[in-house]
Amino acid sequence: MKTILKGILALGLISFLAGCGGDSLTKAENKDNSPFFNPAIEKIKSKYPNCEIYDYTSIKNLSHVDSKIRNSLIQFYTRESQEKPLSDYSKYFLIKTNENKYKIIGIDCYKEKNNSINCVPAETQDSKYLN
């Protein structure tokens, strides 16, 4: 009887963990050593306190989102990221808010004449497909 109960509990725990977002997301990194990266991250965190910030390509690992939508979003933001930006720095990030909602955030940063960096984040309309 104890063995059966242990088996049921173990199966329940495995099911719980699998159902609670076993999504493997890649943390955002400053791969190109841009001086704009840290100010961009700080600006996002000031707008969305306690959020987790991921590379936008992590969308592909959101198992609760339909695969066609995931693929479409990845293709769109990859294309957008390859366009010549109108600002000094333009990136997309996937964030997970403290309410466990996912959002796609685009951010543009500019270097001012006094060498300070000004960043402007904006939530994309596509965030509605992620929750």
Tab-separated table of C-alpha atoms in Angstrom:
chain	number	residue	atom	x	y	z
A	1	MET	CA	0.000	0.000	0.000
A	2	LYS	CA	2.848	2.406	0.864
A	3	THR	CA	4.515	1.659	-2.466
A	4	ILE	CA	1.323	2.462	-4.347
A	5	LEU	CA	0.895	5.746	-2.429
A	6	LYS	CA	4.514	6.714	-3.051
A	7	GLY	CA	4.055	5.956	-6.757
A	8	ILE	CA	0.894	8.059	-6.933
A	9	LEU	CA	2.565	10.940	-5.100
A	10	ALA	CA	5.635	10.774	-7.357
A	11	LEU	CA	3.456	10.720	-10.474
A	12	GLY	CA	1.448	13.656	-9.140
A	13	LEU	CA	4.610	15.639	-8.436
A	14	ILE	CA	5.984	14.940	-11.912
A	15	SER	CA	2.671	15.983	-13.490
A	16	PHE	CA	2.600	19.147	-11.363
A	17	LEU	CA	6.140	20.124	-12.344
A	18	ALA	CA	5.507	19.438	-16.017
A	19	GLY	CA	2.306	21.471	-15.940
A	20	CYS	CA	3.881	24.431	-14.134
A	21	GLY	CA	5.869	25.775	-16.988
A	22	GLY	CA	8.682	23.444	-17.720
A	23	ASP	CA	9.519	25.985	-20.407
A	24	SER	CA	13.254	26.373	-20.964
A	25	LEU	CA	13.869	30.086	-21.487
A	26	THR	CA	17.193	31.757	-22.343
A	27	LYS	CA	18.132	34.721	-20.168
A	28	ALA	CA	18.924	37.911	-22.063
A	29	GLU	CA	22.671	38.412	-22.486
A	30	ASN	CA	24.847	41.188	-23.811
A	31	LYS	CA	26.393	39.006	-26.531
A	32	ASP	CA	27.650	41.922	-28.618
A	33	ASN	CA	29.020	43.866	-25.598
A	34	SER	CA	26.823	46.854	-26.375
A	35	PRO	CA	27.028	49.833	-24.006
A	36	PHE	CA	23.247	50.169	-24.498
A	37	PHE	CA	22.367	46.732	-23.101
A	38	ASN	CA	22.518	47.512	-19.370
A	39	PRO	CA	20.602	50.825	-19.646
A	40	ALA	CA	17.972	48.984	-21.725
A	41	ILE	CA	17.608	46.255	-19.094
A	42	GLU	CA	17.436	48.847	-16.298
A	43	LYS	CA	14.691	50.739	-18.134
A	44	ILE	CA	12.656	47.564	-18.641
A	45	LYS	CA	13.059	46.662	-14.953
A	46	SER	CA	11.957	50.160	-13.928
A	47	LYS	CA	8.765	49.724	-15.948
A	48	TYR	CA	8.231	46.062	-14.983
A	49	PRO	CA	9.726	45.560	-11.487
A	50	ASN	CA	10.739	42.018	-10.545
A	51	CYS	CA	10.344	40.767	-14.103
A	52	GLU	CA	12.533	38.108	-15.658
A	53	ILE	CA	14.075	39.121	-18.982
A	54	TYR	CA	14.745	36.580	-21.723
A	55	ASP	CA	15.989	36.558	-25.273
A	56	TYR	CA	12.975	36.956	-27.580
A	57	THR	CA	13.818	33.627	-29.255
A	58	SER	CA	12.668	31.940	-26.038
A	59	ILE	CA	9.141	32.356	-27.422
A	60	LYS	CA	9.750	29.049	-29.217
A	61	ASN	CA	9.850	27.307	-25.826
A	62	LEU	CA	6.511	28.586	-24.502
A	63	SER	CA	4.713	25.252	-24.687
A	64	HIS	CA	1.322	26.762	-23.785
A	65	VAL	CA	1.350	28.887	-26.985
A	66	ASP	CA	0.250	27.310	-30.282
A	67	SER	CA	3.299	26.277	-32.339
A	68	LYS	CA	2.122	28.199	-35.436
A	69	ILE	CA	1.938	31.402	-33.403
A	70	ARG	CA	5.342	30.747	-31.828
A	71	ASN	CA	6.967	30.162	-35.214
A	72	SER	CA	5.298	33.191	-36.754
A	73	LEU	CA	6.422	35.459	-33.902
A	74	ILE	CA	9.995	34.170	-34.029
A	75	GLN	CA	10.172	34.740	-37.798
A	76	PHE	CA	8.696	38.238	-37.500
A	77	TYR	CA	10.971	39.428	-34.666
A	78	THR	CA	14.037	37.857	-36.256
A	79	ARG	CA	13.287	39.791	-39.456
A	80	GLU	CA	12.635	42.975	-37.460
A	81	SER	CA	15.893	42.527	-35.537
A	82	GLN	CA	17.860	42.282	-38.774
A	83	GLU	CA	16.468	45.562	-40.135
A	84	LYS	CA	18.679	48.627	-39.809
A	85	PRO	CA	17.425	50.318	-36.631
A	86	LEU	CA	16.330	53.932	-36.610
A	87	SER	CA	17.890	54.299	-33.160
A	88	ASP	CA	21.382	53.593	-31.845
A	89	TYR	CA	20.182	50.339	-30.260
A	90	SER	CA	17.000	48.414	-30.946
A	91	LYS	CA	16.190	45.019	-29.449
A	92	TYR	CA	13.285	42.762	-28.549
A	93	PHE	CA	13.002	40.871	-25.293
A	94	LEU	CA	10.575	38.378	-23.828
A	95	ILE	CA	9.714	39.202	-20.250
A	96	LYS	CA	7.823	37.325	-17.589
A	97	THR	CA	6.157	39.727	-15.199
A	98	ASN	CA	5.657	39.119	-11.503
A	99	GLU	CA	2.024	38.235	-12.400
A	100	ASN	CA	3.394	35.339	-14.522
A	101	LYS	CA	2.330	37.050	-17.759
A	102	TYR	CA	4.583	37.023	-20.788
A	103	LYS	CA	5.178	40.166	-22.844
A	104	ILE	CA	7.281	41.007	-25.862
A	105	ILE	CA	9.078	44.273	-25.234
A	106	GLY	CA	10.749	46.312	-27.922
A	107	ILE	CA	13.269	48.885	-26.758
A	108	ASP	CA	15.060	51.673	-28.558
A	109	CYS	CA	18.027	53.493	-27.050
A	110	TYR	CA	19.654	56.717	-28.130
A	111	LYS	CA	22.913	58.348	-27.143
A	112	GLU	CA	22.231	61.958	-26.216
A	113	LYS	CA	24.585	64.845	-27.027
A	114	ASN	CA	25.835	64.814	-23.429
A	115	ASN	CA	26.695	61.080	-23.878
A	116	SER	CA	23.891	59.899	-21.599
A	117	ILE	CA	21.791	57.005	-22.869
A	118	ASN	CA	18.035	57.314	-23.145
A	119	CYS	CA	15.987	54.121	-23.616
A	120	VAL	CA	12.306	53.834	-24.486
A	121	PRO	CA	10.602	50.445	-23.951
A	122	ALA	CA	7.253	49.539	-25.481
A	123	GLU	CA	5.108	46.439	-25.168
A	124	THR	CA	4.249	44.983	-28.569
A	125	GLN	CA	0.704	44.156	-29.587
A	126	ASP	CA	1.744	40.521	-30.029
A	127	SER	CA	1.972	40.011	-26.260
A	128	LYS	CA	-1.731	39.116	-26.340
A	129	TYR	CA	-0.858	35.806	-28.017
A	130	LEU	CA	1.431	34.667	-25.200
A	131	ASN	CA	-0.985	34.316	-22.287
